[in-house]
């Protein structure tokens, strides 16, 4: 990287993460230059890769998204079901706006979306013509690491067979030297 630019609408959060990055840079022989800004266009201008993780409505929005379905006896998680759909109604328009700004500021840049609900947001971006969009989710990795931790084995030695999309995924098998460890672990 030539430079990392961090954007947030909250200067206080930017100041906090800048302190962390300055501490890391002081310990690194070849630190990556970084800067912070509350100006989104400035952050996007000249970018090759942009990582987007936004929570439109903040934690209050998440509380509502998850609480309303729960109040009606339905599981309301922010990535799936009615809670996820409510989050998508806020997240998709905002992410489309960011993608439009990115295309204007840095044509051809790649957008990595880590905004929930990841599958719906990514599909909406791609359907809108933003082909340089990749949706990412760490859900499968967390499961993989959990199995490794439980069995006290190096996660790099495991091979997990995961199907689905983002938070709607499941693990069929976890193999170590060709032997399935998941079925006995679940028993």
Coordinates of C-alpha atoms in Angstrom, one line a residue:
X1 CA 0.0 0.0 0.0
X2 CA 1.1 3.5 -0.7
X3 CA -1.3 5.0 1.8
X4 CA -4.3 4.0 3.9
X5 CA -7.1 6.6 4.3
X6 CA -9.6 6.1 7.2
X7 CA -13.0 7.7 7.0
X8 CA -15.7 8.1 9.6
X9 CA -18.4 10.6 10.3
X10 CA -17.2 10.8 13.9
X11 CA -14.0 12.6 14.4
X12 CA -13.6 11.2 18.0
X13 CA -13.6 7.6 16.6
X14 CA -11.0 8.6 14.0
X15 CA -8.8 10.2 16.6
X16 CA -8.9 7.0 18.7
X17 CA -8.0 4.7 15.8
X18 CA -5.3 7.1 14.7
X19 CA -3.6 6.7 18.1
X20 CA -3.7 2.9 17.7
X21 CA -2.2 3.1 14.2
X22 CA 0.5 5.6 15.3
X23 CA 1.5 3.1 18.1
X24 CA 1.7 0.3 15.5
X25 CA 3.6 2.4 13.1
X26 CA 6.2 3.3 15.7
X27 CA 6.9 -0.4 16.2
X28 CA 7.1 -1.2 12.5
X29 CA 10.2 -0.9 10.4
X30 CA 8.3 0.1 7.3
X31 CA 5.0 1.7 8.5
X32 CA 2.3 2.3 5.9
X33 CA 1.4 6.0 5.8
X34 CA -2.1 6.7 6.8
X35 CA -4.4 9.7 7.3
X36 CA -7.9 10.2 8.6
X37 CA -10.8 12.3 7.3
X38 CA -14.4 13.0 7.8
X39 CA -14.8 14.0 4.1
X40 CA -16.0 10.9 2.3
X41 CA -15.1 12.2 -1.2
X42 CA -11.6 13.0 0.0
X43 CA -11.2 9.5 1.4
X44 CA -12.4 7.9 -1.9
X45 CA -10.4 10.1 -4.3
X46 CA -7.5 8.2 -5.9
X47 CA -8.4 4.9 -4.2
X48 CA -7.7 1.5 -5.7
X49 CA -9.5 -0.5 -3.0
X50 CA -12.2 0.6 -0.6
X51 CA -13.4 -1.4 2.4
X52 CA -16.9 -0.4 3.4
X53 CA -18.4 -1.3 6.8
X54 CA -21.3 0.9 7.8
X55 CA -24.1 0.6 10.3
X56 CA -26.8 3.0 9.1
X57 CA -28.8 3.9 12.1
X58 CA -26.0 3.0 14.5
X59 CA -26.5 0.6 17.4
X60 CA -29.9 2.2 18.0
X61 CA -31.0 1.0 14.6
X62 CA -29.7 -2.5 15.3
X63 CA -31.6 -2.6 18.6
X64 CA -34.8 -1.7 16.8
X65 CA -34.2 -4.1 13.9
X66 CA -33.6 -7.0 16.3
X67 CA -36.1 -6.0 19.0
X68 CA -39.2 -5.5 16.9
X69 CA -39.3 -9.1 15.5
X70 CA -38.4 -10.5 19.0
X71 CA -41.4 -8.6 20.4
X72 CA -43.6 -10.6 17.9
X73 CA -42.0 -13.9 18.7
X74 CA -39.6 -14.1 15.7
X75 CA -35.9 -14.2 15.9
X76 CA -34.6 -10.8 14.7
X77 CA -31.0 -10.9 13.9
X78 CA -29.3 -8.0 11.9
X79 CA -28.1 -10.3 9.0
X80 CA -31.1 -12.6 8.4
X81 CA -34.8 -12.7 8.8
X82 CA -36.9 -9.6 9.4
X83 CA -34.1 -7.9 11.3
X84 CA -31.8 -8.4 8.4
X85 CA -34.4 -7.1 5.9
X86 CA -35.0 -4.0 8.0
X87 CA -31.2 -3.4 8.1
X88 CA -31.0 -3.9 4.3
X89 CA -33.6 -1.2 3.8
X90 CA -31.2 1.3 5.3
X91 CA -27.9 -0.2 4.3
X92 CA -28.6 -0.7 0.6
X93 CA -29.3 2.9 -0.3
X94 CA -26.3 4.1 1.6
X95 CA -24.0 1.6 0.0
X96 CA -25.3 2.5 -3.5
X97 CA -24.6 6.1 -2.7
X98 CA -21.0 5.2 -1.6
X99 CA -20.5 3.1 -4.7
X100 CA -21.6 6.0 -6.9
X101 CA -19.3 8.4 -5.2
X102 CA -16.4 5.9 -5.5
X103 CA -17.1 5.5 -9.2
X104 CA -16.9 9.3 -9.6
X105 CA -13.8 9.8 -7.4
X106 CA -11.9 6.7 -8.5
X107 CA -13.2 4.9 -11.6
X108 CA -12.4 1.2 -11.6
X109 CA -11.6 1.0 -7.9
X110 CA -12.7 -2.2 -6.1
X111 CA -15.3 -2.0 -3.3
X112 CA -15.1 -4.6 -0.6
X113 CA -18.4 -4.6 1.3
X114 CA -18.4 -5.8 4.9
X115 CA -21.8 -4.1 5.6
X116 CA -24.6 -6.3 6.9
X117 CA -26.7 -7.9 5.7
X118 CA -23.6 -8.7 3.5
X119 CA -25.3 -10.9 0.9
X120 CA -28.2 -8.5 0.2
X121 CA -26.0 -5.4 0.1
X122 CA -23.5 -7.1 -2.2
X123 CA -26.2 -8.4 -4.5
X124 CA -27.8 -4.9 -4.7
X125 CA -24.5 -3.3 -5.6
X126 CA -23.8 -5.8 -8.3
X127 CA -27.3 -5.6 -9.7
X128 CA -26.9 -1.8 -9.9
X129 CA -23.9 -2.4 -12.1
X130 CA -21.0 -2.0 -9.7
X131 CA -19.1 -5.1 -11.0
X132 CA -16.0 -4.2 -9.0
X133 CA -17.8 -5.2 -5.8
X134 CA -16.9 -8.1 -3.5
X135 CA -19.0 -9.0 -0.5
X136 CA -17.1 -10.4 2.5
X137 CA -18.2 -12.1 5.7
X138 CA -16.2 -13.8 8.4
X139 CA -18.9 -16.1 9.7
X140 CA -17.5 -19.2 8.2
X141 CA -14.0 -18.4 9.4
X142 CA -15.3 -17.9 13.0
X143 CA -16.9 -21.4 12.8
X144 CA -13.7 -22.9 11.5
X145 CA -11.6 -21.3 14.2
X146 CA -14.1 -22.4 16.9
X147 CA -13.7 -26.0 15.9
X148 CA -9.9 -25.7 16.0
X149 CA -10.0 -24.0 19.4
X150 CA -12.4 -26.7 20.8
X151 CA -10.2 -29.5 19.5
X152 CA -7.0 -27.7 20.3
X153 CA -5.6 -28.1 16.8
X154 CA -4.0 -25.6 14.4
X155 CA -6.8 -24.1 12.3
X156 CA -4.5 -24.2 9.3
X157 CA -4.4 -28.0 9.4
X158 CA -8.2 -28.2 9.1
X159 CA -10.2 -28.2 5.9
X160 CA -13.8 -27.0 6.3
X161 CA -16.5 -27.6 3.7
X162 CA -18.8 -24.6 4.0
X163 CA -21.9 -23.9 1.8
X164 CA -24.3 -21.0 1.5
X165 CA -23.8 -17.3 1.6
X166 CA -22.4 -15.2 4.4
X167 CA -24.6 -15.6 7.5
X168 CA -26.8 -18.1 5.8
X169 CA -24.0 -20.7 5.6
X170 CA -23.4 -24.0 7.2
X171 CA -20.5 -26.3 7.7
X172 CA -20.9 -29.8 6.4
X173 CA -17.6 -31.3 7.4
X174 CA -14.3 -30.3 9.1
X175 CA -11.5 -32.5 8.0
X176 CA -8.1 -33.2 9.6
X177 CA -6.0 -35.5 7.5
X178 CA -9.1 -36.7 5.6
X179 CA -11.1 -37.6 8.8
X180 CA -14.3 -35.7 9.5
X181 CA -14.1 -34.1 13.0
X182 CA -17.4 -32.2 13.0
X183 CA -19.9 -35.1 13.3
X184 CA -18.2 -36.6 16.4
X185 CA -17.8 -33.1 17.9
X186 CA -21.5 -32.3 17.4
X187 CA -22.4 -35.6 19.1

